[in-house]
Coordinates of C-alpha atoms in Angstrom, one line a residue:
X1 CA 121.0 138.1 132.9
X2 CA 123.3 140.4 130.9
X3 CA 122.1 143.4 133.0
X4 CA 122.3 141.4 136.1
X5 CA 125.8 140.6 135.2
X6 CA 126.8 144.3 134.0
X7 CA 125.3 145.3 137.5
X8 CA 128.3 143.7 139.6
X9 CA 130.8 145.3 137.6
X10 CA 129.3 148.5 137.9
X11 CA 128.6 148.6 141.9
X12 CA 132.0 147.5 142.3
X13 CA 132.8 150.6 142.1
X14 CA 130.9 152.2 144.8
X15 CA 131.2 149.7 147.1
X16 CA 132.7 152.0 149.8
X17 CA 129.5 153.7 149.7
X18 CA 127.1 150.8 149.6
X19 CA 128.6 149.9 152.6
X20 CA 128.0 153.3 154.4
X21 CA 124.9 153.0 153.5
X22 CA 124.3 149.4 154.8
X23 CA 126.2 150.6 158.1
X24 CA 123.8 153.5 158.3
X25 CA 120.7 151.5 158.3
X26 CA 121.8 149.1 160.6
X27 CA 122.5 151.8 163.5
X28 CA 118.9 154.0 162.7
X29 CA 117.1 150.0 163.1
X30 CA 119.1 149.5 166.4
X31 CA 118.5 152.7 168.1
X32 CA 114.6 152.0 166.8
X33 CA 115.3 148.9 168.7
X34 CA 117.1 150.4 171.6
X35 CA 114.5 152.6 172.0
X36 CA 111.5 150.0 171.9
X37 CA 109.5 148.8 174.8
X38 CA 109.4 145.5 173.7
X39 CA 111.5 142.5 175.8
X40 CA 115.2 143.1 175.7
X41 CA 115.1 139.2 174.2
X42 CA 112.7 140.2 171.3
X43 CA 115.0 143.6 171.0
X44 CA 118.8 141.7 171.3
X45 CA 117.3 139.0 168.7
X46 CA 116.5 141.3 166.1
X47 CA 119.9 143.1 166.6
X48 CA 121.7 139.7 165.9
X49 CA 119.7 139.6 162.8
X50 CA 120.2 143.2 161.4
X51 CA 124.1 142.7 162.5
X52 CA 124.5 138.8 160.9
X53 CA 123.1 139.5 158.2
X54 CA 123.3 142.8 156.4
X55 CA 120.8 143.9 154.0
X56 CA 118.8 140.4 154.2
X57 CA 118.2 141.3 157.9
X58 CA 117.1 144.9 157.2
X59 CA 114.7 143.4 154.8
X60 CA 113.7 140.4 157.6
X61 CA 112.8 143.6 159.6
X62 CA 111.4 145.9 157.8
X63 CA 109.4 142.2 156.9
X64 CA 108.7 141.4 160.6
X65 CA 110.0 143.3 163.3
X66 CA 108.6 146.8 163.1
X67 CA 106.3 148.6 165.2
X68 CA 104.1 151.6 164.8
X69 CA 100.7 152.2 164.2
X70 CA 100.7 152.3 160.5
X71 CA 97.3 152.6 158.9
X72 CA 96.6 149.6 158.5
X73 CA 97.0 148.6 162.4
X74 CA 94.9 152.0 163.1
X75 CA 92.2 150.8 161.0
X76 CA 91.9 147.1 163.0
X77 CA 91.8 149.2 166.4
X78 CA 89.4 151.0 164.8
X79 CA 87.6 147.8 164.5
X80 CA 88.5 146.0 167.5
X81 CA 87.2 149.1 169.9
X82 CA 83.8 149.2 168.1
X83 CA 83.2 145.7 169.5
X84 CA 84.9 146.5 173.1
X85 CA 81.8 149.2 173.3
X86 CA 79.1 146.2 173.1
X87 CA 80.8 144.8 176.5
X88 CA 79.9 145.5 180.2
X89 CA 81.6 145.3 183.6
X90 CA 79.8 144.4 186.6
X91 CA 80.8 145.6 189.4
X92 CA 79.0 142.9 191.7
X93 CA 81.0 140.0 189.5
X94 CA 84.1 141.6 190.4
X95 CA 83.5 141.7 194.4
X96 CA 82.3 138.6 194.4
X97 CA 85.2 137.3 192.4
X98 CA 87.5 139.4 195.1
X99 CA 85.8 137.1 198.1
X100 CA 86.8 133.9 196.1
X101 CA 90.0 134.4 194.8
X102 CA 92.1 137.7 196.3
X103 CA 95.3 135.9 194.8
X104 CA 94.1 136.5 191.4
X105 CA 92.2 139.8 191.6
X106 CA 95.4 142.0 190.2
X107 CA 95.2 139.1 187.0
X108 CA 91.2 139.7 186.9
X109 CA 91.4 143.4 187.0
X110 CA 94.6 144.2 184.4
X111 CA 92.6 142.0 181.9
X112 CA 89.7 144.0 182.6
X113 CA 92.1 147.2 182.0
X114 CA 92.5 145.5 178.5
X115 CA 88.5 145.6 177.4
X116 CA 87.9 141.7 179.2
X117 CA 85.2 141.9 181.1
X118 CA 85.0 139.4 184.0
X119 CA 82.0 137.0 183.8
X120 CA 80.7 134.6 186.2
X121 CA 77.8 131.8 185.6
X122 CA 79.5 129.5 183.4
X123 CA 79.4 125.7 182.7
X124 CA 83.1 125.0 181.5
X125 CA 83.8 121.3 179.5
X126 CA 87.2 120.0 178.7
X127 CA 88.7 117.9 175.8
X128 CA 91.8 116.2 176.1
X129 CA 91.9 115.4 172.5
X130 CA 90.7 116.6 169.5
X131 CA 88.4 113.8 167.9
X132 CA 86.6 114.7 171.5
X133 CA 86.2 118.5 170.7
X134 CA 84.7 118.3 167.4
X135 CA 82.6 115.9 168.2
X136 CA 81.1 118.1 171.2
X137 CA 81.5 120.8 168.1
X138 CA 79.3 118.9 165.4
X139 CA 76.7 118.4 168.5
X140 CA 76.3 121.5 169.5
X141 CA 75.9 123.1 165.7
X142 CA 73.2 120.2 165.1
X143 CA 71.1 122.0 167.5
X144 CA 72.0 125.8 166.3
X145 CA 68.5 127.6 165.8
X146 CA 70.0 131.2 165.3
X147 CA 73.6 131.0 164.4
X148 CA 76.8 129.8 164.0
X149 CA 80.3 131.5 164.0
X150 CA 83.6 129.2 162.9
X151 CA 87.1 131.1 162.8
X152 CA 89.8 128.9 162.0
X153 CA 93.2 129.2 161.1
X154 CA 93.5 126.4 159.2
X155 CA 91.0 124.8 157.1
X156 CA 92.2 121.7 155.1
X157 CA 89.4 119.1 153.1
X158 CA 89.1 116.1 154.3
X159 CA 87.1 113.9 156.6
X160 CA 87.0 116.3 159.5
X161 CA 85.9 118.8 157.0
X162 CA 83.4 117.0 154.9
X163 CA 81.5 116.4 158.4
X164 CA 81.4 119.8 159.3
X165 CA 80.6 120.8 156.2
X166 CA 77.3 118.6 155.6
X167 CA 76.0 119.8 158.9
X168 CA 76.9 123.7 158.2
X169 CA 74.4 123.1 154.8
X170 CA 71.7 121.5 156.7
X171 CA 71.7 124.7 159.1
X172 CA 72.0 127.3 156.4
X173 CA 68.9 125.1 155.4
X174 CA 67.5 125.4 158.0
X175 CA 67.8 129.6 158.4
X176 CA 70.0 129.4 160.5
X177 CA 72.7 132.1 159.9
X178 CA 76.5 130.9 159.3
X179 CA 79.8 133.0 159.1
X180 CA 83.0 131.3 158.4
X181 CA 86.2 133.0 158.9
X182 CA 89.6 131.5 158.1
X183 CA 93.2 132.9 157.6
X184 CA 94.4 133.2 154.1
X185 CA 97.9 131.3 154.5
X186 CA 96.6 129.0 156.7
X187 CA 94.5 127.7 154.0
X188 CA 96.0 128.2 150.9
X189 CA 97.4 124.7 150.7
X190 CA 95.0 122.5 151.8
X191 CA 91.9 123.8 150.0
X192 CA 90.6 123.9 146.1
X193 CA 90.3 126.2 143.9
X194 CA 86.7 127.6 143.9
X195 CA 86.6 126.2 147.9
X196 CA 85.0 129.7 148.6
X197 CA 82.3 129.7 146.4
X198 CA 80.8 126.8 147.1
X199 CA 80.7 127.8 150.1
X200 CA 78.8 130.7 149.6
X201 CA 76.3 128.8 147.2
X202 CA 75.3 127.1 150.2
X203 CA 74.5 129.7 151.7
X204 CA 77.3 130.4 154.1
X205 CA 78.6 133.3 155.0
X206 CA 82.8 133.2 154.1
X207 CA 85.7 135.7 154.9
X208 CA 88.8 135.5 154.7
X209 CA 91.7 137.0 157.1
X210 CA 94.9 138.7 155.5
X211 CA 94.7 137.7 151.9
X212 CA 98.4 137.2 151.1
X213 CA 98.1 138.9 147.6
X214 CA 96.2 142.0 149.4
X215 CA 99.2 143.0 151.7
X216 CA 102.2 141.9 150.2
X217 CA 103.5 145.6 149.0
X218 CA 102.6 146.8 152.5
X219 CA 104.1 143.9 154.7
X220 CA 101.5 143.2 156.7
X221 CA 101.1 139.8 155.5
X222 CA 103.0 137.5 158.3
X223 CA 100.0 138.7 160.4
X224 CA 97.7 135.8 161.0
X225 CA 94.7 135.0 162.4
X226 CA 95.4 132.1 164.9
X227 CA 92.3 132.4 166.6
X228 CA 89.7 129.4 166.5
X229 CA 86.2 130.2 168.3
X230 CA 83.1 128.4 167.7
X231 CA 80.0 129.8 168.9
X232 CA 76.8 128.6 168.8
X233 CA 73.4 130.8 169.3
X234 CA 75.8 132.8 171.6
X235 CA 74.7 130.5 174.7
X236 CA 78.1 128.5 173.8
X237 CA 81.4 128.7 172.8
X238 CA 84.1 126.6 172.3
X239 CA 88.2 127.4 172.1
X240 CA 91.5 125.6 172.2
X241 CA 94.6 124.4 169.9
X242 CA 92.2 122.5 167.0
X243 CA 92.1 123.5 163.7
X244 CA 89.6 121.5 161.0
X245 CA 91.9 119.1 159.4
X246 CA 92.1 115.4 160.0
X247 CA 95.3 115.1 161.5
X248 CA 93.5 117.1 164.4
X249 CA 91.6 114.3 165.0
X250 CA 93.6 111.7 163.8
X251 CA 92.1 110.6 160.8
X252 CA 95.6 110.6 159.2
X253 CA 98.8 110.3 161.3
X254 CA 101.6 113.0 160.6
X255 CA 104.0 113.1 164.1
X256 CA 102.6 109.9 165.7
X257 CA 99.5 110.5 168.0
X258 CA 98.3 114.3 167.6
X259 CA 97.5 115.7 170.9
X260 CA 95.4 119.0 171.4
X261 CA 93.0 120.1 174.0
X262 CA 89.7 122.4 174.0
X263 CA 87.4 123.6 176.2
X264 CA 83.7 124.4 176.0
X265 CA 82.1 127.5 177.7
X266 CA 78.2 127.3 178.4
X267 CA 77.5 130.5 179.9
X268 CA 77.8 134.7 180.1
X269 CA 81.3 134.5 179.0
X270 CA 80.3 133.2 175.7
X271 CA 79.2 136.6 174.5
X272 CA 83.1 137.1 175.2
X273 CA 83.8 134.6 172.7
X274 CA 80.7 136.2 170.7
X275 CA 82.5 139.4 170.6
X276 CA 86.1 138.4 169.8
X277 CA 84.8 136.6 166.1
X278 CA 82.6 139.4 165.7
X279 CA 86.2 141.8 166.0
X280 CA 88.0 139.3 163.6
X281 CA 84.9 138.9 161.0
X282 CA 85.0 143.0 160.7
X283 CA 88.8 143.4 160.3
X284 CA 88.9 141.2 157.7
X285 CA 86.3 143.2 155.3
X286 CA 85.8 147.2 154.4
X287 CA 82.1 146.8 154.8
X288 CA 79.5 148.5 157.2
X289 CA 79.9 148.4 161.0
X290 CA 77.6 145.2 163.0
X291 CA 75.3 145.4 165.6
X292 CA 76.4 143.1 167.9
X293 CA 73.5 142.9 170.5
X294 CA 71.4 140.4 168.0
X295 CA 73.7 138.1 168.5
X296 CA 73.3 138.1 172.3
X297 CA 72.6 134.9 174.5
X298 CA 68.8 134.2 174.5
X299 CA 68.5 132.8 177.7
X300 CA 69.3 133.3 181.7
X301 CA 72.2 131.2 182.8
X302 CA 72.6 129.0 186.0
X303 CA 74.5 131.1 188.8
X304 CA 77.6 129.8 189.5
X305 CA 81.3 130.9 190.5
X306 CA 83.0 129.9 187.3
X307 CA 84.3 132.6 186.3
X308 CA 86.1 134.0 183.0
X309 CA 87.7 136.2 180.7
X310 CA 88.0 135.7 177.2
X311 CA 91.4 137.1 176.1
X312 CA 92.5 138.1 173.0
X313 CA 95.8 139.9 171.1
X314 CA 97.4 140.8 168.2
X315 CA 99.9 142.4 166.3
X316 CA 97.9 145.7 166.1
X317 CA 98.2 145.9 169.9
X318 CA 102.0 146.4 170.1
X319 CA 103.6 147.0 172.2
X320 CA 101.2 145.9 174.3
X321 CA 100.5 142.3 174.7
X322 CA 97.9 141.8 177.0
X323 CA 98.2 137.8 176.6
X324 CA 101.8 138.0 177.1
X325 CA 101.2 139.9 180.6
X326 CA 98.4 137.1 181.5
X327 CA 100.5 134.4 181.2
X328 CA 103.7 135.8 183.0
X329 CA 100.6 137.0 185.9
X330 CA 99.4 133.5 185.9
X331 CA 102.8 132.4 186.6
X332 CA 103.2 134.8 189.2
X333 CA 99.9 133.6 191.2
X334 CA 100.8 130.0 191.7
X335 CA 100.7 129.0 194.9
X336 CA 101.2 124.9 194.9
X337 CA 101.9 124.0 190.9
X338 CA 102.2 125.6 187.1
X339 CA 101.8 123.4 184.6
X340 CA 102.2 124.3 181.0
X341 CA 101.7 122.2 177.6
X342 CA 102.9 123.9 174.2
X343 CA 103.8 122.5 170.7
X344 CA 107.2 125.5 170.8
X345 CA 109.1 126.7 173.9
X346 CA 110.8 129.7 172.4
X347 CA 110.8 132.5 175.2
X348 CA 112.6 135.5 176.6
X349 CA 113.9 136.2 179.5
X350 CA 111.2 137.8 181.7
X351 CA 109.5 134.6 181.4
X352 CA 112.3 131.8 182.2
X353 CA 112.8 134.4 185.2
X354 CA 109.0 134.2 186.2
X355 CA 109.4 130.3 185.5
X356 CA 112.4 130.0 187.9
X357 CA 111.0 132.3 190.0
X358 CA 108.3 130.0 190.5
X359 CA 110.3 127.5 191.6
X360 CA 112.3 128.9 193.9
X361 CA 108.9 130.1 195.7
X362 CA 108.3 126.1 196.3
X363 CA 106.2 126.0 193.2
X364 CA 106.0 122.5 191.5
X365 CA 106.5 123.4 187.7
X366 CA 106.4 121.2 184.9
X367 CA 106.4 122.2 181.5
X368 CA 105.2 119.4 178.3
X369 CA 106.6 119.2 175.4
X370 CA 106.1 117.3 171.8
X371 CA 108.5 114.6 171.1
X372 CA 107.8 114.3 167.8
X373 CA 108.0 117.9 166.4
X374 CA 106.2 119.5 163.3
X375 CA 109.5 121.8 162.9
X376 CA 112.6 120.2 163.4
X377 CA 114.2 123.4 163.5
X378 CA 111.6 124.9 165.9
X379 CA 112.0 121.6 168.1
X380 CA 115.8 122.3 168.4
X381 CA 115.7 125.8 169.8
X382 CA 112.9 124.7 172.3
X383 CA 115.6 121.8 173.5
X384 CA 117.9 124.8 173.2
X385 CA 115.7 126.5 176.2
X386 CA 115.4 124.2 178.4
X387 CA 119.0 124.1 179.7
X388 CA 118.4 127.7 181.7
X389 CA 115.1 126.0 183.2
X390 CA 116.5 122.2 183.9
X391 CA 119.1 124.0 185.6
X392 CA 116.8 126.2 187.7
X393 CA 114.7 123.1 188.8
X394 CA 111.9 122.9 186.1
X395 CA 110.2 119.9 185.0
X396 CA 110.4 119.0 181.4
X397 CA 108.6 116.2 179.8
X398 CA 108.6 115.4 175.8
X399 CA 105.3 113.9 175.1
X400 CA 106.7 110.1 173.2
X401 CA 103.1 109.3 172.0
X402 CA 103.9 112.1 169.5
X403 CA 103.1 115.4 168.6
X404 CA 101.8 117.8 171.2
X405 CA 99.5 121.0 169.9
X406 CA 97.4 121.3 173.1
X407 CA 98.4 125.2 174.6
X408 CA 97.3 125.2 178.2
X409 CA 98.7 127.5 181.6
X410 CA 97.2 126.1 184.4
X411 CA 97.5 126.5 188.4
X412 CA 95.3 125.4 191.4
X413 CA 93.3 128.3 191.1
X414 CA 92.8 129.3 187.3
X415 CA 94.3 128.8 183.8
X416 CA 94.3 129.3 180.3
X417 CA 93.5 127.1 177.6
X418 CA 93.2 128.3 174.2
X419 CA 95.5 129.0 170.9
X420 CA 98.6 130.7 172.4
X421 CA 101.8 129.2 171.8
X422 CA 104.9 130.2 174.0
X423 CA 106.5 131.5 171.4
X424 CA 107.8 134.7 169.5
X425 CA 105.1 134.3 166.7
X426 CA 102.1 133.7 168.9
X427 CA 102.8 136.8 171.4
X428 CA 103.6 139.0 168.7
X429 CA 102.6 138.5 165.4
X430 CA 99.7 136.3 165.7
X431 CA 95.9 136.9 166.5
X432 CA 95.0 134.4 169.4
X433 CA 92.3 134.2 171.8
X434 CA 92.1 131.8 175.4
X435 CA 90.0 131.4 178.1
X436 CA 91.2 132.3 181.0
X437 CA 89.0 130.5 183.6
X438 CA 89.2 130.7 187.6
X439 CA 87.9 127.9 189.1
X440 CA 89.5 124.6 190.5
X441 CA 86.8 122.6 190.1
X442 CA 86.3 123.4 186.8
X443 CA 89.7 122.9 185.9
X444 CA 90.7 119.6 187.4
X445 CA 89.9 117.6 184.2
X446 CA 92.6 119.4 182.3
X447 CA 95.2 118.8 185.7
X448 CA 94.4 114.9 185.8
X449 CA 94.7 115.3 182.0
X450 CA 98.0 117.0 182.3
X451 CA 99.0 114.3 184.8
X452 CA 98.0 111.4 182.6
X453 CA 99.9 112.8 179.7
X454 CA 103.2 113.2 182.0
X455 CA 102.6 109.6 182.7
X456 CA 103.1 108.5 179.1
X457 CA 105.8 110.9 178.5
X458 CA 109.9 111.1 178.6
X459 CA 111.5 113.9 181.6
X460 CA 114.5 115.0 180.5
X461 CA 117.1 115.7 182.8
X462 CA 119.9 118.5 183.2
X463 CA 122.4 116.0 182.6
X464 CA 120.6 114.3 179.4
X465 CA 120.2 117.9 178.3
X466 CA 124.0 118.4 178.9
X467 CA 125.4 115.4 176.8
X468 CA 123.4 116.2 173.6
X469 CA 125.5 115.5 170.3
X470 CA 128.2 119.2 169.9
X471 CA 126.9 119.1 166.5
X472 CA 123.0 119.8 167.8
X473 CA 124.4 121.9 170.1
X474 CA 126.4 124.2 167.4
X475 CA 123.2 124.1 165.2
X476 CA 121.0 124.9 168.7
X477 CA 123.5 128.1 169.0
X478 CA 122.9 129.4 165.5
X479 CA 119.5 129.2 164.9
X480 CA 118.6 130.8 168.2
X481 CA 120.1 133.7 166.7
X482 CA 116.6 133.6 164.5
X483 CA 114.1 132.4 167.5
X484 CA 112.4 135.7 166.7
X485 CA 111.7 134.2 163.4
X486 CA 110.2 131.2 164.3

């Protein structure tokens, strides 16, 4: 404290110089910034950081809002393109798919450009809720006779858990071969001590993504896995917004009634979903290189013309995002309607303009949104964005029931349901995965359950958004300054 104290007095006197230095560091991060080929949103937010507030903002950047391929991100690409080598492109799947659907052959082809291959012969289910996905989940491992593969972000004890858990032992019992991934910080509150290891004493197979303690000193560690994949025997695969804890399935209530969809993939594009945990389960250890083709699908598949792409990102990608392209091309194909369900509406502007956009091409589009939020701060800067697309002639609809997790892009031709949320975070500093499915058929039980869920929620309106208290809309002002934060 004396030192601390004695410090003050003695900076004083260089404070001129302190702040040169300050000044300095704030022009080389903006022409870093100027220079990036990131948004101009993502860009301008960061520069109201670094400008607002000196020194904390340089450390909030250096923090979260470089680029570069520092050794760490070299060494997960390293990673990530050993698994793209285990995938193939078929050339007769992609003329077919041009027959079917011309609209989206630009969308099918860039993901391809990306390392996701287009597959076709796929059964697609889909959850509205969560207490229906796991209990699809806990079905389908009964009857695992190979393997299972569980990446979570979140993995909190409970009832959910203890379910899962009894059925992962009587598998590993069985010989059947279980890897469990999960993030570090996703975790780290709602699991014992020791949570690991008796894991591993049953025989499961446990990593862990990102340990907070590992990267601190290189700040690497608001990266997170926010993937969640399940695959069974590699003939199935399930994705979507779930995480294992009970307020997933509403076992406990938190924001009212806890909404999230999922959708299960029975098929060739589960070796997709194969792949992507395989990626994940070797980034998060220093250990030998897999070989991925044991854990190939063991039987033919039904033809059909479902197809899909299993799409992943990350932060080791910047600045590309191939998620954030697929969703703003997915906006860009529909014809008749766009619906979209996320938890946090925090966007730039190349996406409000493909929104509006959108709607001036005659497009019916409607986004949902929870009513009850998980963030109240996070809640006030979506409100915050919906003025620009109220204005422009979006539909926005606050789920009332309660909180809304479900992430879903959908269209009459194909959409993508999986763990990306419309926000800074998920496009850029999160690991996420989604299936991006083209089929109508296929996807109508997620549009009547988009429908139904608009039924039992509130549309606000331009002029309700307009008369919200000046004091929300002073707070709405300043912490949008920080969206890039959120």
């Amino acid at each position: 404290f004396v030192a601390i104290f004695m410090l003050s007095f003695w900076l004083a006197g260089y404070t001129v110089y302190i702040y040169l230095l300050m000044e300095m560091a704030s022009i080389l991060i903006m022409l870093g910034l100027v220079n990036d080929n990131r948004s101009p949103s993502y860009k301008l937010s960061w520069i109201c950081v670094v400008l607002g507030l000196p020194l904390t903002g340089h450390i909030m950047y250096l923090l979260w809002g470089r680029t570069g391929k520092r050794k760490i991100e070299k060494q997960v690409m390293y990673k990530m393109h050993h698994g793209q080598t285990f995938y193939e492109y078929d050339k007769n799947v992609m003329k077919r798919f041009e027959e079917l659907h011309p609209q989206e052959m630009r969308l099918a082809h860039s993901m391809e450009q990306h390392h996701f291959p287009l597959f076709a012969n796929n059964t697609v289910d889909y959850y509205p809720m969560g207490e229906d996905t796991f209990e699809a989940i806990f079905e389908e491992m009964k009857k695992a006779e190979r393997f299972i593969f569980i990446n979570f972000y979140i993995v909190g004890e409970g009832v959910l858990w203890d379910q899962m858990f009894e059925i992962m032992k009587e598998r590993a019992k069985a010989g059947v071969e279980i890897k469990l991934l999960y993030d570090d910080f996703g975790c780290m509150f709602r699991t014992e001590k020791g949570f690991r290891r008796k894991l591993e004493k049953a025989g499961i197979e446990v990593r862990v993504f990102n340990p907070v303690h590992r990267y601190t000193e290189k700040l690497y560690m608001n990266y997170r896995n926010h993937q969640k994949i399940v695959v069974v025997d590699g003939n199935v695969a399930f994705t979507g917004g779930m995480n294992i804890a009970d307020e997933y399935v509403n076992e406990v209530e938190r924001f009212g009634v806890w909404k999230d969809n999922a959708v299960r993939v029975e098929g060739d594009a589960a070796w997709g979903f194969t792949v992507s945990f395989l990626q994940m389960w070797e980034v998060s250890s220093s250990g030998a290189m897999l070989d991925y083709d044991k854990y190939r699908p063991n039987r033919e598949f039904a033809k059909s013309d479902v197809f899909c792409q299993v799409i992943t990102d990350g932060p080791a990608n910047n600045p590309e995002n191939p998620i954030v392209s697929a969703y703003k091309q997915v906006m860009y194909c529909a014809k008749k309607y766009l619906y979209i369900t996320t938890p946090y509406l925090i966007i730039d502007d190349e996406i409000k303009e493909a929104l509006k956009l959108a709607v001036k091409g005659g497009v019916d589009v409607r986004l949902i949104t929870p009513n009850i939020p998980d963030k109240k701060n996070v809640k006030l800067v979506t409100s915050y964005n919906y003025g620009e697309l109220l204005r422009a002639g979006v539909r926005i609809y606050e789920y009332t029931p309660g909180f809304i997790h479900a992430k879903t892009i959908l269209t009459e031709d194909c959409g993508i349901i999986g763990t990306i949320n419309m926000d800074y975070r998920s496009f850029y500093l999160h690991y996420e995965c989604g299936a991006l499915i083209y089929n109508k058929e296929a996807l109508q039980p997620a549009y009547e359950d988009l429908l139904a869920t608009m039924d039992i929620s509130h549309e606000i309106t331009y002029e309700e958004w307009k008369h919200r208290p000046l004091w929300v809309k002073i707070k709405q002002n300043f912490l949008n300054l920080f969206a890039t934060l959120m």
